[in-house]
XYZ file of N, CA and C in Angstrom:
822
model
N 0.845 -1.183 0.064
C 0.104 0.016 -0.030
C 0.886 1.296 0.051
N 0.688 1.997 -1.000
C 1.515 3.329 -1.048
C 0.745 4.411 -0.435
N 1.247 4.932 0.738
C 0.572 5.971 1.471
C 1.358 7.162 1.634
N 2.405 7.266 0.718
C 3.236 8.490 0.824
C 2.492 9.720 0.490
N 1.788 9.600 -0.481
C 0.988 10.844 -0.952
C 0.093 11.302 0.116
N -0.693 10.406 0.772
C -1.522 10.842 1.811
C -0.773 11.492 3.015
N 0.364 10.877 3.392
C 1.229 11.507 4.413
C 1.611 12.880 4.026
N 2.025 13.063 2.712
C 2.606 14.298 2.333
C 1.505 15.423 2.355
N 0.325 15.045 1.885
C -0.760 16.090 1.860
C -1.314 16.471 3.101
N -1.197 15.624 4.180
C -1.708 16.004 5.460
C -0.640 16.310 6.460
N 0.557 16.340 6.161
C 1.678 16.472 7.087
C 1.479 17.695 8.002
N 0.969 18.877 7.324
C 0.837 20.070 8.077
C -0.609 20.435 8.431
N -1.569 19.595 8.275
C -2.930 19.874 8.606
C -3.621 18.624 8.947
N -4.776 18.879 9.724
C -5.686 17.780 10.122
C -6.263 17.129 8.909
N -6.179 15.723 8.846
C -6.827 15.030 7.769
C -8.343 15.289 7.658
N -8.955 15.221 6.586
C -10.316 15.217 6.360
C -10.964 13.768 6.358
N -12.186 13.639 6.366
C -12.834 12.349 6.233
C -12.401 11.807 4.943
N -12.328 12.469 3.858
C -11.941 11.979 2.620
C -10.562 11.397 2.635
N -9.652 12.142 3.352
C -8.268 11.661 3.449
C -8.305 10.321 4.068
N -9.041 10.137 5.241
C -9.067 8.830 5.797
C -9.712 7.639 5.089
N -10.822 8.047 4.298
C -11.393 7.161 3.360
C -10.284 6.631 2.273
N -9.656 7.634 1.795
C -8.633 7.266 0.773
C -7.612 6.225 1.279
N -7.166 6.357 2.468
C -6.279 5.390 3.144
C -6.842 4.012 3.246
N -8.119 3.944 3.649
C -8.837 2.705 3.776
C -8.983 2.066 2.530
N -9.390 2.876 1.507
C -9.684 2.241 0.160
C -8.379 1.915 -0.573
N -7.322 2.465 -0.279
C -6.105 2.085 -0.844
C -5.634 0.685 -0.450
N -6.170 0.157 0.743
C -6.035 -1.013 1.291
C -7.205 -2.072 0.731
N -8.307 -1.419 0.782
C -9.549 -2.279 0.429
C -10.451 -1.455 -0.490
N -10.085 -1.485 -1.825
C -10.827 -0.635 -2.748
C -12.283 -0.980 -2.833
N -13.149 -0.141 -2.978
C -14.617 -0.268 -3.002
C -14.925 -1.277 -4.200
N -14.000 -1.212 -5.255
C -14.423 -2.033 -6.472
C -14.272 -3.494 -6.102
N -13.735 -3.897 -4.880
C -13.684 -5.344 -4.507
C -14.939 -5.795 -3.847
N -15.931 -4.896 -3.410
C -17.086 -5.397 -2.703
C -17.880 -6.165 -3.695
N -18.751 -7.130 -3.010
C -19.829 -7.929 -3.729
C -20.829 -7.051 -4.091
N -21.615 -7.496 -5.120
C -22.598 -6.734 -5.706
C -23.782 -6.372 -4.863
N -24.023 -7.289 -3.900
C -25.058 -6.995 -2.970
C -24.698 -6.026 -1.787
N -23.477 -5.711 -1.841
C -23.009 -4.942 -0.474
C -23.233 -3.344 -0.712
N -23.001 -2.637 0.333
C -23.126 -1.226 0.421
C -21.980 -0.601 1.240
N -20.774 -1.021 0.990
C -19.670 -0.379 1.578
C -19.463 1.023 1.268
N -18.634 1.858 1.990
C -18.368 3.220 1.747
C -18.866 4.195 2.689
N -18.957 5.460 2.370
C -19.358 6.434 3.246
C -20.867 6.312 3.423
N -21.277 6.216 4.676
C -22.716 5.918 4.972
C -23.444 7.300 5.395
N -22.754 8.061 6.173
C -23.241 9.344 6.757
C -22.137 10.367 6.801
N -22.514 11.659 6.444
C -21.526 12.647 6.756
C -20.949 13.332 5.593
N -19.937 14.344 5.770
C -19.395 15.099 4.787
C -17.962 14.709 4.411
N -17.652 14.377 3.297
C -16.279 13.945 2.965
C -15.247 14.947 3.280
N -15.485 16.282 3.188
C -14.512 17.251 3.252
C -14.405 17.731 4.804
N -15.227 17.213 5.650
C -15.159 17.594 7.145
C -13.780 17.182 7.800
N -13.423 17.874 8.779
C -12.203 17.526 9.437
C -12.418 16.211 10.254
N -11.322 15.401 10.254
C -11.304 14.180 10.955
C -10.497 14.290 12.168
N -11.115 14.373 13.327
C -10.329 14.618 14.506
C -9.840 13.317 15.168
N -10.664 12.308 15.105
C -10.400 10.986 15.688
C -11.398 9.898 15.140
N -11.130 8.596 15.282
C -12.166 7.678 14.765
C -12.438 6.568 15.817
N -13.689 6.220 15.903
C -14.082 4.996 16.722
C -14.170 3.939 15.757
N -13.559 2.744 16.105
C -13.606 1.492 15.327
C -14.464 0.396 15.829
N -15.369 -0.051 14.981
C -16.366 -0.967 15.532
C -16.655 -1.980 14.449
N -17.423 -3.052 14.886
C -17.868 -3.980 13.942
C -19.228 -3.629 13.513
N -20.219 -3.231 14.469
C -21.494 -2.757 14.085
C -21.736 -1.385 14.572
N -22.436 -0.590 13.783
C -22.748 0.753 14.226
C -24.172 0.745 15.023
N -24.063 1.134 16.357
C -25.284 1.228 17.109
C -25.368 2.703 17.858
N -26.422 2.893 18.603
C -26.603 4.079 19.236
C -25.506 4.295 20.266
N -25.076 3.153 20.950
C -23.948 3.139 21.876
C -22.698 3.499 21.216
N -22.464 2.978 19.917
C -21.313 3.525 19.170
C -21.130 5.021 19.073
N -22.366 5.639 18.648
C -22.339 7.078 18.375
C -22.087 7.715 19.751
N -22.742 7.287 20.910
C -22.607 7.903 22.187
C -21.074 7.818 22.567
N -20.427 6.602 22.348
C -19.006 6.490 22.603
C -18.202 7.407 21.738
N -18.574 7.466 20.424
C -17.708 8.415 19.612
C -17.759 9.817 20.261
N -18.987 10.245 20.566
C -19.347 11.599 21.127
C -18.322 11.885 22.294
N -18.382 10.889 23.186
C -17.620 10.897 24.431
C -16.148 11.094 24.249
N -15.567 10.393 23.204
C -14.182 10.432 22.959
C -13.784 11.428 21.938
N -14.697 12.321 21.525
C -14.346 13.477 20.688
C -14.014 12.992 19.203
N -14.680 11.818 18.802
C -14.349 11.322 17.406
C -15.374 12.018 16.472
N -14.895 12.316 15.273
C -15.604 12.909 14.222
C -15.930 11.822 13.178
N -15.416 10.644 13.421
C -15.775 9.511 12.475
C -16.071 8.254 13.273
N -16.954 7.420 12.692
C -16.924 5.913 13.052
C -16.666 5.161 11.884
N -15.791 4.205 12.054
C -15.505 3.276 10.967
C -15.975 1.751 11.423
N -16.719 1.262 10.530
C -17.294 -0.096 10.914
C -17.015 -1.020 9.809
N -17.130 -2.360 10.186
C -17.018 -3.451 9.168
C -18.545 -3.570 8.591
N -19.462 -3.821 9.350
C -20.805 -3.968 8.879
C -21.494 -2.623 8.424
N -21.928 -2.469 7.319
C -22.542 -1.151 6.817
C -23.798 -0.881 7.644
N -23.833 0.393 8.083
C -25.089 0.892 8.706
C -26.293 0.807 7.837
N -26.109 1.158 6.562
C -27.179 1.146 5.565
C -27.009 0.008 4.627
N -27.867 -1.023 4.865
C -27.619 -2.187 3.976
C -29.065 -2.570 3.519
N -29.292 -2.606 2.236
C -30.722 -2.833 1.720
C -31.405 -1.472 1.591
N -32.638 -1.526 1.317
C -33.503 -0.287 1.088
C -33.778 0.445 2.401
N -33.715 1.797 2.281
C -34.106 2.585 3.478
C -35.223 3.417 3.049
N -36.221 3.238 3.796
C -37.591 4.027 3.351
C -37.760 5.332 4.027
N -37.161 5.467 5.203
C -37.255 6.757 5.803
C -36.080 6.886 6.913
N -35.849 8.099 7.276
C -34.838 8.364 8.402
C -35.642 9.211 9.455
N -36.047 8.498 10.479
C -36.864 9.248 11.469
C -36.448 8.598 12.938
N -36.839 9.281 13.823
C -36.480 8.911 15.229
C -37.373 7.651 15.759
N -38.201 7.250 14.763
C -39.150 6.106 15.177
C -38.423 4.757 14.965
N -37.279 4.717 14.351
C -36.546 3.376 14.311
C -35.046 3.633 14.674
N -34.341 2.435 14.951
C -33.003 2.482 15.481
C -32.154 3.137 14.486
N -32.226 2.788 13.241
C -31.240 3.266 12.234
C -31.397 4.724 12.038
N -32.786 5.120 11.964
C -33.028 6.568 11.861
C -32.355 7.284 13.110
N -32.559 6.764 14.168
C -31.963 7.466 15.488
C -30.393 7.688 15.466
N -29.790 6.509 14.861
C -28.445 6.548 14.760
C -27.852 7.630 13.711
N -28.631 7.810 12.677
C -28.213 8.667 11.608
C -28.489 10.152 12.127
N -29.595 10.311 12.649
C -29.932 11.736 13.279
C -28.801 12.114 14.276
N -28.630 11.162 15.210
C -27.632 11.631 16.265
C -26.329 11.797 15.773
N -25.917 10.996 14.836
C -24.545 11.238 14.155
C -24.425 12.558 13.491
N -25.417 12.878 12.680
C -25.419 14.131 11.897
C -25.454 15.295 12.923
N -26.221 15.226 14.017
C -26.299 16.406 14.930
C -24.853 16.484 15.594
N -24.183 15.393 15.814
C -22.858 15.582 16.469
C -21.724 15.785 15.569
N -22.080 15.849 14.139
C -21.075 16.087 13.246
C -20.055 14.876 12.961
N -20.720 13.651 13.169
C -19.918 12.385 13.009
C -20.250 11.779 11.652
N -19.099 11.382 10.964
C -19.280 10.700 9.710
C -19.113 9.284 10.058
N -19.898 8.461 9.222
C -19.829 7.019 9.415
C -19.396 6.320 8.049
N -18.354 5.489 8.205
C -17.807 4.872 6.962
C -17.742 3.297 7.217
N -18.039 2.499 6.186
C -18.018 1.013 6.492
C -17.109 0.396 5.324
N -16.308 -0.603 5.790
C -15.553 -1.396 4.832
C -15.937 -2.780 5.017
N -16.624 -3.383 4.183
C -17.320 -4.704 4.511
C -16.667 -5.751 3.566
N -17.439 -6.236 2.391
C -16.807 -7.300 1.688
C -15.584 -6.795 0.904
N -15.384 -5.513 0.714
C -14.108 -5.024 0.149
C -12.995 -5.389 1.065
N -13.230 -5.291 2.318
C -12.098 -5.643 3.345
C -12.010 -7.213 3.431
N -13.064 -8.020 3.284
C -12.976 -9.409 3.196
C -12.171 -9.848 2.078
N -12.396 -9.256 0.893
C -11.678 -9.642 -0.360
C -10.440 -9.095 -0.727
N -9.876 -8.093 0.166
C -8.553 -7.440 0.009
C -7.455 -8.573 0.019
N -6.376 -8.206 -0.547
C -5.202 -9.053 -0.558
C -4.929 -9.548 0.841
N -4.955 -8.680 1.702
C -4.503 -9.015 3.267
C -5.858 -8.814 4.014
N -6.957 -9.470 3.587
C -8.226 -9.271 4.208
C -8.557 -9.939 5.519
N -9.723 -10.001 5.815
C -10.190 -10.583 7.124
C -9.675 -12.037 7.361
N -9.843 -12.803 6.389
C -9.461 -14.249 6.446
C -8.050 -14.419 6.670
N -7.257 -13.508 6.100
C -5.858 -13.604 6.280
C -5.372 -13.378 7.753
N -6.230 -12.403 8.337
C -6.103 -12.041 9.751
C -6.428 -13.314 10.647
N -7.462 -14.026 10.235
C -7.872 -15.230 11.010
C -6.731 -16.302 10.897
N -6.240 -16.473 9.651
C -5.185 -17.330 9.393
C -3.987 -17.078 10.255
N -3.681 -15.741 10.449
C -2.478 -15.395 11.240
C -2.714 -15.653 12.739
N -3.961 -15.493 13.185
C -4.366 -15.722 14.579
C -4.203 -17.205 14.819
N -4.368 -18.134 13.853
C -4.160 -19.463 14.060
C -2.739 -20.045 13.945
N -1.940 -18.994 13.350
C -0.533 -19.463 13.019
C -0.379 -20.382 11.827
N -1.269 -20.222 10.871
C -1.152 -20.893 9.585
C -0.048 -20.564 8.731
N 0.572 -21.454 8.101
C 1.770 -21.198 7.197
C 1.311 -21.480 5.727
N 2.224 -20.957 4.831
C 1.874 -21.240 3.338
C 0.507 -20.707 3.099
N 0.035 -19.650 3.393
C -1.441 -19.201 3.280
C -1.651 -18.755 1.946
N -2.781 -19.146 1.336
C -3.214 -18.707 0.036
C -4.770 -18.343 0.167
N -5.263 -17.598 -0.817
C -6.607 -17.233 -0.888
C -7.421 -18.462 -1.327
N -8.404 -18.703 -0.557
C -9.190 -19.942 -0.802
C -10.011 -19.808 -2.074
N -10.699 -18.649 -2.326
C -11.473 -18.515 -3.489
C -10.965 -17.180 -4.203
N -9.849 -17.396 -4.947
C -9.285 -16.151 -5.641
C -10.149 -15.599 -6.818
N -10.144 -14.321 -6.960
C -10.942 -13.725 -8.103
C -10.403 -14.170 -9.409
N -11.296 -14.489 -10.346
C -10.882 -15.037 -11.638
C -9.966 -13.989 -12.379
N -10.186 -12.719 -12.173
C -9.422 -11.684 -12.883
C -8.124 -11.110 -12.078
N -8.329 -11.256 -10.816
C -7.401 -10.635 -9.828
C -7.005 -11.778 -8.744
N -6.207 -12.678 -9.035
C -5.880 -13.817 -8.228
C -5.228 -13.495 -6.863
N -4.852 -12.269 -6.680
C -4.344 -11.798 -5.283
C -5.362 -11.326 -4.392
N -6.613 -11.359 -4.876
C -7.806 -10.853 -3.977
C -8.797 -12.070 -4.109
N -9.716 -12.114 -3.087
C -10.652 -13.106 -3.128
C -11.186 -13.274 -1.560
N -12.035 -14.412 -1.522
C -12.671 -14.771 -0.200
C -11.894 -15.962 0.440
N -11.865 -15.994 1.697
C -11.261 -17.069 2.365
C -9.851 -17.221 2.430
N -9.166 -18.072 3.181
C -7.850 -18.486 3.041
C -7.620 -19.801 3.473
N -6.486 -20.449 3.025
C -6.304 -21.892 3.467
C -4.713 -21.881 3.678
N -4.331 -22.687 4.654
C -2.906 -22.842 4.894
C -2.564 -23.981 5.818
N -1.338 -24.193 6.043
C -0.907 -25.445 6.853
C -0.672 -25.015 8.273
N -0.982 -26.148 9.152
C -0.730 -25.850 10.559
C 0.099 -27.073 11.071
N 0.778 -26.894 12.079
C 1.566 -27.986 12.729
C 0.674 -29.162 13.012
N 0.763 -30.326 12.671
C -0.079 -31.523 12.887
C -0.567 -31.555 14.319
N -1.879 -31.725 14.520
C -2.380 -31.853 15.920
C -3.812 -32.524 15.942
N -4.033 -33.333 16.931
C -5.354 -33.975 16.951
C -6.462 -33.015 16.929
N -7.626 -33.474 16.385
C -8.763 -32.599 16.182
C -9.234 -31.770 17.505
N -9.173 -32.439 18.548
C -9.719 -31.781 19.777
C -8.650 -30.729 20.262
N -7.429 -30.982 20.115
C -6.317 -29.960 20.365
C -6.533 -28.828 19.422
N -6.814 -29.041 18.242
C -7.007 -27.996 17.249
C -8.201 -27.158 17.676
N -9.337 -27.774 17.975
C -10.509 -27.132 18.345
C -10.369 -26.212 19.651
N -9.617 -26.810 20.643
C -9.355 -25.937 21.785
C -8.466 -24.753 21.420
N -7.485 -24.937 20.523
C -6.749 -23.786 19.975
C -7.526 -22.740 19.366
N -8.545 -23.131 18.527
C -9.489 -22.286 17.833
C -10.320 -21.470 18.976
N -10.796 -22.246 20.034
C -11.706 -21.583 20.995
C -10.860 -20.579 21.740
N -9.648 -20.837 22.112
C -8.883 -19.864 22.791
C -8.424 -18.744 21.929
N -8.120 -18.874 20.744
C -7.601 -17.956 19.722
C -8.647 -16.786 19.550
N -9.942 -17.158 19.619
C -10.939 -16.208 19.308
C -11.930 -16.021 20.455
N -11.499 -16.380 21.591
C -12.379 -16.279 22.964
C -13.796 -16.716 22.692
N -13.969 -17.797 22.193
C -15.331 -18.364 21.871
C -15.873 -19.062 23.139
N -16.964 -18.603 23.507
C -17.713 -19.237 24.625
C -18.401 -20.577 24.289
N -18.911 -20.677 22.991
C -19.576 -21.896 22.713
C -19.157 -22.284 21.297
N -18.360 -23.280 21.117
C -17.848 -23.584 19.716
C -18.652 -24.831 19.161
N -19.289 -24.592 18.049
C -20.080 -25.560 17.321
C -19.057 -26.285 16.364
N -19.088 -27.743 16.339
C -18.198 -28.305 15.435
C -18.891 -29.586 15.001
N -18.385 -30.118 13.786
C -18.860 -31.445 13.334
C -18.299 -32.454 14.076
N -19.148 -33.527 14.407
C -18.753 -34.563 15.398
C -18.159 -35.820 14.832
N -17.778 -35.786 13.595
C -17.385 -37.075 12.903
C -15.825 -37.356 12.815
N -15.095 -36.386 13.528
C -13.623 -36.477 13.339
C -12.772 -36.599 14.690
N -13.259 -37.549 15.622
C -12.488 -37.512 16.961
C -11.129 -38.049 16.692
N -10.729 -38.722 15.702
C -9.413 -39.138 15.458
C -8.681 -38.485 14.388
N -9.152 -37.354 14.009
C -8.465 -36.737 12.846
C -7.282 -35.954 13.273
N -6.274 -35.982 12.536
C -5.085 -35.060 12.699
C -5.115 -33.989 11.724
N -5.251 -32.832 12.233
C -5.426 -31.628 11.319
C -4.100 -31.035 10.912
N -3.945 -30.956 9.648
C -2.705 -30.492 8.963
C -2.868 -29.197 8.071
N -4.039 -29.178 7.526
C -4.355 -28.062 6.612
C -5.701 -27.439 7.001
N -5.788 -26.115 7.032
C -7.018 -25.498 7.630
C -7.488 -24.379 6.596
N -8.731 -24.371 6.393
C -9.396 -23.261 5.656
C -10.082 -22.195 6.620
N -10.074 -20.975 6.314
C -10.838 -20.043 7.114
C -11.649 -19.176 6.349
N -12.616 -18.478 6.931
C -13.420 -17.404 6.226
C -14.014 -16.673 7.387
N -13.871 -15.327 7.336
C -14.516 -14.462 8.318
C -16.065 -14.335 7.965
N -16.890 -14.018 8.973
C -18.258 -13.852 8.858
C -18.995 -15.254 8.496
N -19.954 -15.142 7.593
C -20.709 -16.254 7.177
C -20.110 -17.024 5.974
N -19.303 -18.015 6.277
C -18.439 -18.597 5.119
C -18.908 -20.120 4.746
N -20.173 -20.477 5.007
C -20.483 -21.831 4.753
C -20.452 -22.045 3.277
N -20.711 -21.105 2.461
C -20.630 -21.157 1.005
C -19.305 -21.607 0.400
N -18.233 -21.473 1.283
C -16.906 -21.867 0.986
C -16.445 -23.327 1.455
N -17.441 -23.937 2.006
C -16.946 -25.394 2.551
C -16.562 -26.243 1.446
N -17.337 -26.246 0.357
C -16.918 -27.024 -0.808
C -15.638 -26.756 -1.268
N -15.308 -25.457 -1.364
C -14.006 -24.953 -1.756
C -12.869 -25.492 -0.775
N -13.147 -25.537 0.495
C -12.272 -26.003 1.492
C -12.031 -27.534 1.296
N -13.080 -28.272 1.103
C -12.894 -29.684 0.789
C -11.993 -29.919 -0.522
N -12.383 -29.124 -1.535
C -11.568 -29.368 -2.814
C -10.108 -28.952 -2.502
N -9.848 -28.043 -1.673
C -8.456 -27.654 -1.366
C -7.573 -28.697 -0.704
N -8.351 -29.719 -0.079
C -7.710 -30.600 0.743
C -7.613 -30.469 2.138
N -8.347 -29.325 2.631
C -8.206 -28.864 4.040
C -8.912 -29.946 4.911
N -8.293 -30.140 6.037
C -8.846 -31.050 6.972
C -9.963 -30.340 7.839
N -9.884 -29.108 8.036
C -10.882 -28.324 8.905
C -11.069 -26.951 8.121
N -12.272 -26.396 8.474
C -12.690 -25.056 8.150
C -13.213 -24.244 9.439
N -12.725 -23.116 9.521
C -13.147 -22.240 10.693
C -13.815 -21.103 10.041
N -15.126 -20.879 10.459
C -15.918 -19.799 10.006
C -17.098 -19.560 10.938
N -18.219 -18.847 10.468
C -19.241 -18.573 11.271
C -20.592 -18.826 10.518
N -21.725 -18.775 11.294
C -23.135 -18.885 10.680
C -23.327 -20.181 9.926
N -22.809 -21.331 10.410
C -22.940 -22.592 9.650
C -24.320 -23.262 10.123
N -25.214 -23.543 9.028
C -26.495 -24.127 9.313
C -26.484 -25.637 9.525
N -27.471 -26.167 10.134
C -27.590 -27.624 10.469
C -27.294 -28.409 9.241
N -27.942 -28.048 8.023
C -27.784 -28.799 6.812
C -26.385 -28.659 6.209
N -25.659 -27.571 6.601
C -24.236 -27.569 6.224
C -23.449 -28.579 6.927
N -23.805 -28.856 8.149
C -22.982 -29.862 9.027
C -23.487 -31.289 8.409
N -24.780 -31.432 8.125
C -25.011 -32.883 7.625
C -24.509 -33.073 6.220
N -24.412 -32.155 5.439
C -23.852 -32.243 4.001
C -22.366 -32.436 4.067
N -21.675 -31.648 4.873
C -20.288 -31.653 4.664
C -19.480 -32.178 6.024
N -20.304 -32.427 7.078
C -19.547 -32.828 8.275
C -18.833 -34.008 8.258
N -19.100 -34.969 7.325
C -18.361 -36.193 7.218
C -17.128 -36.037 6.298
N -16.926 -34.876 5.643
C -15.921 -34.699 4.638
C -14.854 -33.747 5.181
N -15.148 -32.864 6.257
C -14.220 -31.884 6.853
C -14.725 -31.467 8.102
N -13.767 -31.249 9.026
C -14.029 -30.889 10.385
C -14.540 -29.299 10.271
N -15.736 -29.152 10.667
C -16.332 -27.754 10.503
C -16.374 -27.166 12.022
N -15.673 -25.898 12.122
C -15.780 -25.222 13.466
C -16.281 -23.878 13.243
N -17.519 -23.753 13.838
C -18.265 -22.491 13.747
C -17.986 -21.662 14.983
N -17.247 -20.590 14.899
C -16.802 -19.754 16.019
C -17.771 -18.571 16.162
N -18.680 -18.389 15.166
C -19.678 -17.314 15.444
C -19.324 -16.127 14.450
N -20.252 -15.552 13.991
C -20.008 -14.384 13.131
C -19.256 -13.176 13.796
N -19.666 -12.808 14.870
C -19.035 -11.761 15.687
C -17.639 -12.052 16.021
N -17.414 -13.245 16.597
C -16.077 -13.573 17.051
C -15.079 -13.625 15.808
N -15.455 -14.048 14.633
C -14.650 -14.160 13.468
C -14.293 -12.769 12.829
N -15.030 -11.755 13.061
C -14.757 -10.407 12.565
C -14.395 -9.251 13.486
N -14.115 -9.708 14.746
C -13.736 -8.653 15.663
C -12.337 -8.129 15.293
N -11.621 -8.905 14.582
C -10.315 -8.529 14.156
C -10.301 -7.304 13.264
N -11.502 -6.911 12.579
C -11.568 -5.850 11.731
C -11.157 -4.650 12.415
N -11.451 -4.348 13.614
C -11.226 -3.280 14.431
C -9.673 -2.913 14.421
N -8.970 -3.969 14.724
C -7.515 -3.822 14.701
C -6.940 -3.703 13.326
N -7.673 -4.261 12.321
C -7.140 -4.032 11.027
C -7.254 -2.559 10.589
N -8.451 -1.968 11.014
C -8.616 -0.451 10.711
C -7.546 0.298 11.339
N -7.303 -0.005 12.579
C -6.233 0.762 13.348
C -4.883 0.646 12.699
N -4.476 -0.533 12.248
C -3.174 -0.743 11.562
C -3.140 0.140 10.255
N -4.261 0.021 9.363
C -4.222 0.702 8.220
C -4.023 2.156 8.439
N -4.799 2.710 9.390
C -4.761 4.254 9.559
C -3.448 4.712 10.218
N -2.926 3.766 11.169
C -1.555 4.054 11.654
C -0.476 4.179 10.692
N -0.543 3.365 9.649
C 0.391 3.339 8.605
C 0.411 4.577 7.874
N -0.829 5.157 7.582
C -1.022 6.346 6.792
C -0.814 7.622 7.572
N -1.541 7.640 8.820
C -1.694 8.799 9.668
C -1.262 8.433 11.131
N 0.051 8.443 11.377
C 0.666 7.848 12.602
C 0.078 8.686 13.801
N -0.323 9.897 13.711
C -0.736 10.849 14.832
C -2.249 10.948 14.943
N -3.000 10.138 13.970
C -4.447 10.210 13.910
C -4.939 9.249 15.129
N -5.728 9.720 15.970
C -6.217 9.027 17.227
C -7.356 8.065 16.643
N -7.190 6.795 17.149
C -8.219 5.787 16.931
C -8.584 4.978 18.112
N -9.814 4.609 18.278
C -10.402 4.027 19.531
C -11.099 2.738 19.200
N -10.669 1.658 19.748
C -11.545 0.414 19.593
C -12.784 0.512 20.464
N -13.886 0.307 19.855
C -15.203 0.443 20.527
C -15.211 -0.357 21.655
N -15.536 0.140 22.968
C -15.575 -0.683 24.175
C -16.854 -1.236 24.549
N -17.932 -0.583 24.074
C -19.304 -0.849 24.508
C -19.875 -2.022 23.592
N -19.051 -2.419 22.550
C -19.605 -3.407 21.590
C -19.665 -4.814 22.192
N -20.886 -5.482 22.155
C -21.030 -6.761 22.658
C -21.683 -7.738 21.556
N -21.456 -8.872 21.606
C -22.060 -9.928 20.708
C -23.643 -9.867 20.812
N -24.381 -9.578 19.791
C -25.840 -9.579 19.885
C -26.469 -11.012 20.270
N -25.516 -12.014 20.125
C -25.990 -13.321 20.386
C -25.302 -13.882 21.704
N -26.026 -14.248 22.617
C -25.545 -14.739 23.961
C -25.780 -16.295 24.111
N -25.009 -16.910 25.048
C -25.197 -18.226 25.197
C -25.204 -18.505 26.804
N -25.817 -19.587 27.203
C -25.932 -19.970 28.516
C -24.931 -21.098 28.823
């Protein structure tokens, strides 16, 4: 990522929202997002001054409150606030309340979603690094740009399946790990990963020769269809993408070393377990 121009342009002045966006999109261009997605600037003025940014997975009213408390003029999220059709912006619904509160506070909201997933060093590469995988490659590379795509697959030091599952649970602080139950004697040597909802890549993982796949949002019938062919470890959507906050911080620190960023502290998994 070439950030020299951004650093030169902002060396003697406070960066704008547009400057921050340019740094993020140099790493994860909007052109990489899936057709159904809505990444990009969600709320705010591109030329507004960027004083600091709150980094989060989901934008909520708590996120806006925390951004206000910390003096942030930006919220940067992985999941887009505006996804699908928006019929109105009023205080009668949560999304409307978020937008109104953000605008009143002068806070811009930007989201990097599937473009961050599909970037050369995207979300799945972060998951692979957290597991200590080696010889990592993109699991489903783009036909036209083989250095970008979804998922990742790599090698891991051979270990029994239950040792591997314990490693996964610890690496991502998972309270309740769902996994396919057909592999008690398996030795795991090759692992596929995908942040978020990655069940659609299970076939690719099997074809790649992976012994296991780590992802989220796996359905019952995904387990019955593929559970006898590969060890499936469902760590949850939230847990698999928490790394995006640190990714944002790293990207911005590279381009704007003095720009303050804060990891959202009030963010909690919307799914709980007993």
